[in-house]
């Protein structure tokens, strides 16, 4: 994607003729200079590599920190880049605890910091760094299934993948599934339960959760089950026959049904939309007269990363897409919440701090700022023709 002069074209600017002879305005994409890049454990190569190269393409000097559980990966990438000719001084890498990195950022004062990770840390960094941040935080992502049931087997397969692949540890994982009642009648829940039951440790279709303990996930499930009409659809038990340490999580793929009406109270909606970074989702259903209630739930969320509208019903699609704001939204019967950010924009919307990844537009947004240079070479107007004001 960025071979040859494609890097140079990424920094393309523009010019505008002035309002008198000798004047031209030039709009440039300008590097920040000293920047920082902080990424999580779940994609130890893809996310830091894409963002690091974007920062370098635009002429910045990045300080890189990847979650210490997997930071050896980015170190090896840097050694590969050094072997291929990148100057040793182009990138700084720090291993270590997040608190140490936080203190380093406070002292170094980078002009911009890209953070990918949890909502809690993102908001702390935004305050600590006085808003000089780009954020790709929070992965509470929703999927709406429209009234037109089609391709049931495929939709069930994709929904299972979106919720439980990588044990749900993707920022784009499907956390809330809102299905039209027609999908329940067609047998979607039975298909999803059957697919979830086949996931097992032996083939790593389910595995350890690195940021939530088993107890924390099951405690959250039990809180959801206290909501009026809530019920456990499947899962809800710890995995058995393993040696995963207690500091990590290990539960069966789990789904809790919560009626749409129960989400109307702000406290209930906050509980339902708490991101569990593991194999866990909430499912609800609606009928033709409840679409506005669905939209109210979707726009009641604080973060808007990925979403999916599974439907080929154009009026339905237009209604949902026009009243939501998620930055990466898949639409159509093949819609998913998880996707590869190599071939399209990936990032949140609805927040001026929202970051993108992978595409030229994302690189320009995150790793450069706009600078205008106005050349004004003359000729100068005779002073006898000028007046004071």
Short mmCIF file of N, CA, C and O in Angstrom, two decimals, residues 32-132:
data_model
loop_
_atom_site.label_atom_id
_atom_site.label_comp_id
_atom_site.label_asym_id
_atom_site.label_seq_id
_atom_site.Cartn_x
_atom_site.Cartn_y
_atom_site.Cartn_z
N UNK A 32 4.00 16.50 13.51
CA UNK A 32 4.02 17.08 14.85
C UNK A 32 5.44 17.15 15.39
O UNK A 32 5.77 18.03 16.17
N UNK A 33 6.26 16.19 15.00
CA UNK A 33 7.61 16.09 15.56
C UNK A 33 7.65 15.00 16.61
O UNK A 33 7.46 13.81 16.30
N UNK A 34 7.86 15.35 17.89
CA UNK A 34 7.87 14.32 18.94
C UNK A 34 6.45 13.85 19.25
O UNK A 34 5.59 14.63 19.65
N UNK A 35 6.21 12.57 19.03
CA UNK A 35 4.89 11.98 19.27
C UNK A 35 5.04 10.69 20.06
O UNK A 35 6.15 10.15 20.18
N UNK A 36 3.92 10.20 20.59
CA UNK A 36 3.93 8.94 21.33
C UNK A 36 2.86 8.02 20.76
O UNK A 36 1.84 8.47 20.24
N UNK A 37 3.11 6.73 20.91
CA UNK A 37 2.23 5.69 20.37
C UNK A 37 2.09 4.60 21.42
O UNK A 37 3.08 3.98 21.81
N UNK A 38 0.86 4.38 21.90
CA UNK A 38 0.61 3.40 22.96
C UNK A 38 -0.46 2.43 22.47
O UNK A 38 -1.56 2.86 22.11
N UNK A 39 -0.14 1.14 22.45
CA UNK A 39 -1.07 0.15 21.91
C UNK A 39 -1.21 -1.04 22.85
O UNK A 39 -0.34 -1.29 23.69
N UNK A 40 -2.30 -1.82 22.71
CA UNK A 40 -2.63 -2.88 23.67
C UNK A 40 -2.02 -4.22 23.31
O UNK A 40 -1.27 -4.37 22.35
N UNK A 41 -2.42 -5.23 24.09
CA UNK A 41 -1.85 -6.57 23.96
C UNK A 41 -2.47 -7.37 22.83
O UNK A 41 -1.84 -8.29 22.31
N UNK A 42 -3.71 -7.05 22.43
CA UNK A 42 -4.47 -8.03 21.65
C UNK A 42 -4.03 -8.11 20.19
O UNK A 42 -4.28 -9.12 19.53
N UNK A 43 -3.41 -7.05 19.66
CA UNK A 43 -2.82 -7.12 18.32
C UNK A 43 -1.38 -6.62 18.42
O UNK A 43 -1.08 -5.48 18.12
N UNK A 44 -0.47 -7.49 18.87
CA UNK A 44 0.88 -7.03 19.22
C UNK A 44 1.73 -6.60 18.04
O UNK A 44 2.74 -5.92 18.23
N UNK A 45 1.33 -6.96 16.81
CA UNK A 45 2.09 -6.53 15.64
C UNK A 45 1.27 -5.57 14.77
O UNK A 45 1.75 -4.49 14.42
N UNK A 46 0.05 -5.94 14.43
CA UNK A 46 -0.71 -5.19 13.44
C UNK A 46 -0.92 -3.73 13.85
O UNK A 46 -0.60 -2.81 13.10
N UNK A 47 -1.48 -3.50 15.05
CA UNK A 47 -1.80 -2.12 15.45
C UNK A 47 -0.54 -1.27 15.60
O UNK A 47 -0.44 -0.20 14.99
N UNK A 48 0.47 -1.70 16.38
CA UNK A 48 1.66 -0.84 16.49
C UNK A 48 2.41 -0.68 15.18
O UNK A 48 2.96 0.39 14.91
N UNK A 49 2.44 -1.72 14.35
CA UNK A 49 3.16 -1.60 13.08
C UNK A 49 2.49 -0.58 12.16
O UNK A 49 3.15 0.29 11.58
N UNK A 50 1.17 -0.66 12.01
CA UNK A 50 0.46 0.28 11.15
C UNK A 50 0.60 1.72 11.66
O UNK A 50 0.85 2.66 10.88
N UNK A 51 0.43 1.89 12.96
CA UNK A 51 0.51 3.26 13.49
C UNK A 51 1.95 3.78 13.51
O UNK A 51 2.19 4.97 13.23
N UNK A 52 2.90 2.91 13.82
CA UNK A 52 4.30 3.34 13.82
C UNK A 52 4.72 3.78 12.42
O UNK A 52 5.33 4.84 12.25
N UNK A 53 4.41 2.98 11.42
CA UNK A 53 4.83 3.34 10.07
C UNK A 53 4.12 4.61 9.60
O UNK A 53 4.71 5.44 8.91
N UNK A 54 2.85 4.77 9.98
CA UNK A 54 2.16 6.00 9.65
C UNK A 54 2.83 7.22 10.26
O UNK A 54 2.99 8.27 9.60
N UNK A 55 3.24 7.09 11.52
CA UNK A 55 3.93 8.20 12.18
C UNK A 55 5.24 8.53 11.47
O UNK A 55 5.58 9.71 11.27
N UNK A 56 5.98 7.50 11.08
CA UNK A 56 7.25 7.72 10.39
C UNK A 56 7.01 8.29 8.99
O UNK A 56 7.76 9.18 8.54
N UNK A 57 6.01 7.77 8.28
CA UNK A 57 5.73 8.26 6.93
C UNK A 57 5.54 9.78 6.92
O UNK A 57 5.94 10.47 5.99
N UNK A 58 4.90 10.30 7.97
CA UNK A 58 4.59 11.73 8.01
C UNK A 58 5.70 12.56 8.63
O UNK A 58 5.54 13.77 8.83
N UNK A 59 6.83 11.92 8.95
CA UNK A 59 8.00 12.69 9.39
C UNK A 59 8.12 12.91 10.88
O UNK A 59 8.86 13.80 11.31
N UNK A 60 7.44 12.12 11.71
CA UNK A 60 7.49 12.29 13.16
C UNK A 60 8.60 11.45 13.79
O UNK A 60 9.14 10.54 13.17
N UNK A 61 8.90 11.76 15.04
CA UNK A 61 9.82 10.97 15.85
C UNK A 61 9.00 10.30 16.96
O UNK A 61 8.69 10.92 17.98
N UNK A 62 8.58 9.03 16.77
CA UNK A 62 7.69 8.40 17.75
C UNK A 62 8.41 7.71 18.91
O UNK A 62 9.48 7.12 18.74
N UNK A 63 7.78 7.81 20.07
CA UNK A 63 8.10 6.99 21.23
C UNK A 63 7.03 5.90 21.29
O UNK A 63 5.83 6.21 21.32
N UNK A 64 7.43 4.65 21.30
CA UNK A 64 6.49 3.53 21.20
C UNK A 64 6.44 2.75 22.51
O UNK A 64 7.48 2.42 23.09
N UNK A 65 5.21 2.47 22.95
CA UNK A 65 5.01 1.57 24.09
C UNK A 65 3.88 0.61 23.74
O UNK A 65 2.78 1.03 23.40
N UNK A 66 4.17 -0.67 23.82
CA UNK A 66 3.17 -1.71 23.62
C UNK A 66 3.02 -2.45 24.95
O UNK A 66 3.99 -2.58 25.71
N UNK A 67 1.82 -2.90 25.25
CA UNK A 67 1.56 -3.62 26.50
C UNK A 67 2.71 -4.60 26.79
O UNK A 67 3.13 -5.36 25.92
N UNK A 68 3.19 -4.54 28.02
CA UNK A 68 4.42 -5.28 28.36
C UNK A 68 4.28 -6.79 28.20
O UNK A 68 5.29 -7.49 28.09
N UNK A 69 3.05 -7.30 28.19
CA UNK A 69 2.88 -8.75 28.01
C UNK A 69 3.32 -9.20 26.63
O UNK A 69 3.62 -10.38 26.43
N UNK A 70 3.32 -8.29 25.65
CA UNK A 70 3.63 -8.67 24.27
C UNK A 70 4.65 -7.73 23.61
O UNK A 70 4.85 -7.77 22.40
N UNK A 71 5.32 -6.89 24.39
CA UNK A 71 6.16 -5.84 23.80
C UNK A 71 7.39 -6.39 23.09
O UNK A 71 8.02 -5.68 22.30
N UNK A 72 7.74 -7.66 23.33
CA UNK A 72 8.87 -8.26 22.62
C UNK A 72 8.62 -8.27 21.12
O UNK A 72 9.56 -8.20 20.30
N UNK A 73 7.35 -8.30 20.71
CA UNK A 73 7.02 -8.36 19.28
C UNK A 73 7.45 -7.08 18.58
O UNK A 73 8.09 -7.12 17.53
N UNK A 74 7.10 -5.92 19.15
CA UNK A 74 7.45 -4.67 18.50
C UNK A 74 8.97 -4.44 18.54
O UNK A 74 9.55 -3.85 17.62
N UNK A 75 9.62 -4.96 19.57
CA UNK A 75 11.08 -4.85 19.61
C UNK A 75 11.70 -5.58 18.42
O UNK A 75 12.62 -5.07 17.77
N UNK A 76 11.19 -6.75 18.13
CA UNK A 76 11.73 -7.51 17.01
C UNK A 76 11.42 -6.81 15.68
O UNK A 76 12.23 -6.84 14.75
N UNK A 77 10.25 -6.17 15.57
CA UNK A 77 9.96 -5.41 14.35
C UNK A 77 10.96 -4.27 14.19
O UNK A 77 11.45 -4.02 13.08
N UNK A 78 11.26 -3.57 15.28
CA UNK A 78 12.23 -2.48 15.18
C UNK A 78 13.61 -3.00 14.78
O UNK A 78 14.31 -2.36 13.98
N UNK A 79 13.99 -4.13 15.29
CA UNK A 79 15.29 -4.70 14.90
C UNK A 79 15.28 -5.05 13.41
O UNK A 79 16.29 -4.88 12.71
N UNK A 80 14.14 -5.52 12.90
CA UNK A 80 14.02 -5.79 11.47
C UNK A 80 14.15 -4.50 10.67
O UNK A 80 14.86 -4.46 9.65
N UNK A 81 13.50 -3.43 11.13
CA UNK A 81 13.60 -2.15 10.43
C UNK A 81 15.03 -1.61 10.46
O UNK A 81 15.51 -1.06 9.46
N UNK A 82 15.71 -1.78 11.59
CA UNK A 82 17.11 -1.37 11.65
C UNK A 82 17.95 -2.16 10.65
O UNK A 82 18.81 -1.60 9.95
N UNK A 83 17.70 -3.45 10.57
CA UNK A 83 18.43 -4.30 9.63
C UNK A 83 18.20 -3.84 8.19
O UNK A 83 19.11 -3.94 7.35
N UNK A 84 16.99 -3.35 7.93
CA UNK A 84 16.65 -2.91 6.57
C UNK A 84 17.10 -1.48 6.28
O UNK A 84 16.89 -0.99 5.16
N UNK A 85 17.70 -0.81 7.27
CA UNK A 85 18.27 0.50 7.00
C UNK A 85 17.67 1.66 7.75
O UNK A 85 18.13 2.80 7.58
N UNK A 86 16.66 1.46 8.55
CA UNK A 86 16.10 2.58 9.30
C UNK A 86 17.13 3.08 10.32
O UNK A 86 17.69 2.29 11.08
N UNK A 87 17.39 4.39 10.37
CA UNK A 87 18.34 4.92 11.34
C UNK A 87 17.93 4.57 12.78
O UNK A 87 16.73 4.58 13.12
N UNK A 88 18.91 4.27 13.62
CA UNK A 88 18.64 3.87 15.00
C UNK A 88 17.94 4.97 15.78
O UNK A 88 17.26 4.70 16.78
N UNK A 89 18.10 6.21 15.36
CA UNK A 89 17.55 7.34 16.11
C UNK A 89 16.12 7.70 15.70
O UNK A 89 15.54 8.63 16.25
N UNK A 90 15.53 6.98 14.76
CA UNK A 90 14.20 7.37 14.25
C UNK A 90 13.07 7.04 15.21
O UNK A 90 12.02 7.70 15.19
N UNK A 91 13.24 6.01 16.03
CA UNK A 91 12.16 5.54 16.92
C UNK A 91 12.75 5.24 18.29
O UNK A 91 13.83 4.65 18.39
N UNK A 92 12.02 5.64 19.33
CA UNK A 92 12.36 5.24 20.69
C UNK A 92 11.34 4.21 21.17
O UNK A 92 10.13 4.36 20.93
N UNK A 93 11.81 3.17 21.85
CA UNK A 93 10.95 2.12 22.39
C UNK A 93 11.15 2.03 23.88
O UNK A 93 12.28 2.05 24.37
N UNK A 94 10.03 1.95 24.61
CA UNK A 94 10.13 1.75 26.05
C UNK A 94 9.30 0.53 26.45
O UNK A 94 8.13 0.40 26.08
N UNK A 95 9.92 -0.40 27.16
CA UNK A 95 9.21 -1.50 27.78
C UNK A 95 8.84 -1.07 29.20
O UNK A 95 9.47 -0.20 29.78
N UNK A 96 7.81 -1.71 29.77
CA UNK A 96 7.56 -1.45 31.18
C UNK A 96 6.11 -1.26 31.53
O UNK A 96 5.20 -1.40 30.71
N UNK A 97 5.92 -0.88 32.78
CA UNK A 97 4.60 -0.70 33.36
C UNK A 97 3.94 0.58 32.85
O UNK A 97 4.62 1.57 32.57
N UNK A 98 2.62 0.56 32.77
CA UNK A 98 1.90 1.72 32.28
C UNK A 98 2.12 2.96 33.11
O UNK A 98 2.14 4.08 32.59
N UNK A 99 2.29 2.79 34.42
CA UNK A 99 2.51 3.96 35.28
C UNK A 99 3.83 4.65 34.96
O UNK A 99 3.93 5.89 35.01
N UNK A 100 4.84 3.85 34.61
CA UNK A 100 6.14 4.43 34.25
C UNK A 100 6.00 5.21 32.94
O UNK A 100 6.52 6.34 32.81
N UNK A 101 5.29 4.64 31.99
CA UNK A 101 5.10 5.31 30.71
C UNK A 101 4.29 6.59 30.89
O UNK A 101 4.56 7.61 30.26
N UNK A 102 3.28 6.55 31.76
CA UNK A 102 2.48 7.74 32.03
C UNK A 102 3.37 8.87 32.55
O UNK A 102 3.25 10.03 32.12
N UNK A 103 4.26 8.55 33.47
CA UNK A 103 5.16 9.57 34.01
C UNK A 103 6.11 10.09 32.93
O UNK A 103 6.39 11.30 32.87
N UNK A 104 6.59 9.20 32.08
CA UNK A 104 7.46 9.63 30.99
C UNK A 104 6.74 10.60 30.06
O UNK A 104 7.31 11.62 29.64
N UNK A 105 5.48 10.32 29.74
CA UNK A 105 4.72 11.21 28.88
C UNK A 105 4.52 12.58 29.53
O UNK A 105 4.60 13.62 28.85
N UNK A 106 4.26 12.59 30.83
CA UNK A 106 4.08 13.86 31.53
C UNK A 106 5.34 14.70 31.48
O UNK A 106 5.28 15.93 31.38
N UNK A 107 6.48 14.04 31.54
CA UNK A 107 7.75 14.79 31.51
C UNK A 107 8.17 15.16 30.09
O UNK A 107 8.69 16.24 29.84
N UNK A 108 7.96 14.24 29.15
CA UNK A 108 8.42 14.47 27.77
C UNK A 108 7.52 15.43 27.00
O UNK A 108 7.98 16.11 26.09
N UNK A 109 6.23 15.47 27.35
CA UNK A 109 5.27 16.36 26.70
C UNK A 109 5.26 16.22 25.17
O UNK A 109 5.55 17.17 24.44
N UNK A 110 4.94 15.03 24.66
CA UNK A 110 4.85 14.88 23.20
C UNK A 110 3.76 15.79 22.65
O UNK A 110 2.76 16.09 23.32
N UNK A 111 3.94 16.22 21.41
CA UNK A 111 2.94 17.12 20.81
C UNK A 111 1.64 16.40 20.50
O UNK A 111 0.59 17.02 20.41
N UNK A 112 1.70 15.09 20.31
CA UNK A 112 0.49 14.31 20.10
C UNK A 112 0.76 12.87 20.54
O UNK A 112 1.88 12.38 20.39
N UNK A 113 -0.28 12.22 21.07
CA UNK A 113 -0.16 10.83 21.50
C UNK A 113 -1.33 10.04 20.94
O UNK A 113 -2.49 10.43 21.09
N UNK A 114 -1.03 8.93 20.30
CA UNK A 114 -2.06 7.99 19.82
C UNK A 114 -2.19 6.89 20.85
O UNK A 114 -1.21 6.21 21.18
N UNK A 115 -3.42 6.70 21.36
CA UNK A 115 -3.67 5.64 22.33
C UNK A 115 -4.74 4.70 21.81
O UNK A 115 -5.83 5.14 21.42
N UNK A 116 -4.43 3.41 21.81
CA UNK A 116 -5.41 2.38 21.52
C UNK A 116 -5.53 1.51 22.76
O UNK A 116 -4.53 0.94 23.22
N UNK A 117 -6.74 1.41 23.32
CA UNK A 117 -6.90 0.62 24.53
C UNK A 117 -8.20 0.94 25.23
O UNK A 117 -9.18 1.31 24.59
N UNK A 118 -8.20 0.83 26.55
CA UNK A 118 -9.43 0.92 27.32
C UNK A 118 -9.91 2.36 27.45
O UNK A 118 -9.14 3.32 27.41
N UNK A 119 -11.22 2.49 27.65
CA UNK A 119 -11.83 3.80 27.82
C UNK A 119 -11.29 4.51 29.05
O UNK A 119 -11.03 5.72 29.03
N UNK A 120 -11.09 3.78 30.14
CA UNK A 120 -10.62 4.38 31.39
C UNK A 120 -9.25 5.03 31.21
O UNK A 120 -9.05 6.20 31.58
N UNK A 121 -8.32 4.30 30.62
CA UNK A 121 -6.97 4.85 30.42
C UNK A 121 -7.00 5.99 29.40
O UNK A 121 -6.29 7.00 29.55
N UNK A 122 -7.83 5.85 28.39
CA UNK A 122 -7.92 6.89 27.36
C UNK A 122 -8.34 8.23 27.97
O UNK A 122 -7.74 9.28 27.68
N UNK A 123 -9.35 8.19 28.83
CA UNK A 123 -9.82 9.44 29.43
C UNK A 123 -8.77 10.01 30.39
O UNK A 123 -8.62 11.23 30.50
N UNK A 124 -8.03 9.16 31.08
CA UNK A 124 -6.96 9.64 31.96
C UNK A 124 -5.87 10.34 31.16
O UNK A 124 -5.40 11.43 31.52
N UNK A 125 -5.46 9.71 30.05
CA UNK A 125 -4.43 10.31 29.21
C UNK A 125 -4.91 11.64 28.63
O UNK A 125 -4.12 12.60 28.52
N UNK A 126 -6.17 11.70 28.23
CA UNK A 126 -6.69 12.94 27.66
C UNK A 126 -6.55 14.09 28.65
O UNK A 126 -6.23 15.22 28.27
N UNK A 127 -6.80 13.80 29.93
CA UNK A 127 -6.64 14.84 30.95
C UNK A 127 -5.17 15.13 31.22
O UNK A 127 -4.75 16.30 31.27
N UNK A 128 -4.38 14.08 31.39
CA UNK A 128 -2.96 14.25 31.71
C UNK A 128 -2.22 15.03 30.62
O UNK A 128 -1.32 15.83 30.91
N UNK A 129 -2.57 14.78 29.37
CA UNK A 129 -1.85 15.36 28.24
C UNK A 129 -2.59 16.56 27.66
O UNK A 129 -2.31 16.99 26.54
N UNK A 130 -3.53 17.10 28.42
CA UNK A 130 -4.24 18.33 28.05
C UNK A 130 -4.91 18.24 26.68
O UNK A 130 -4.90 19.19 25.90
N UNK A 131 -5.47 17.07 26.41
CA UNK A 131 -6.24 16.90 25.19
C UNK A 131 -5.43 16.65 23.94
O UNK A 131 -6.01 16.49 22.85
N UNK A 132 -4.11 16.58 24.05
CA UNK A 132 -3.27 16.38 22.86
C UNK A 132 -3.16 14.88 22.54
O UNK A 132 -2.09 14.28 22.58
#
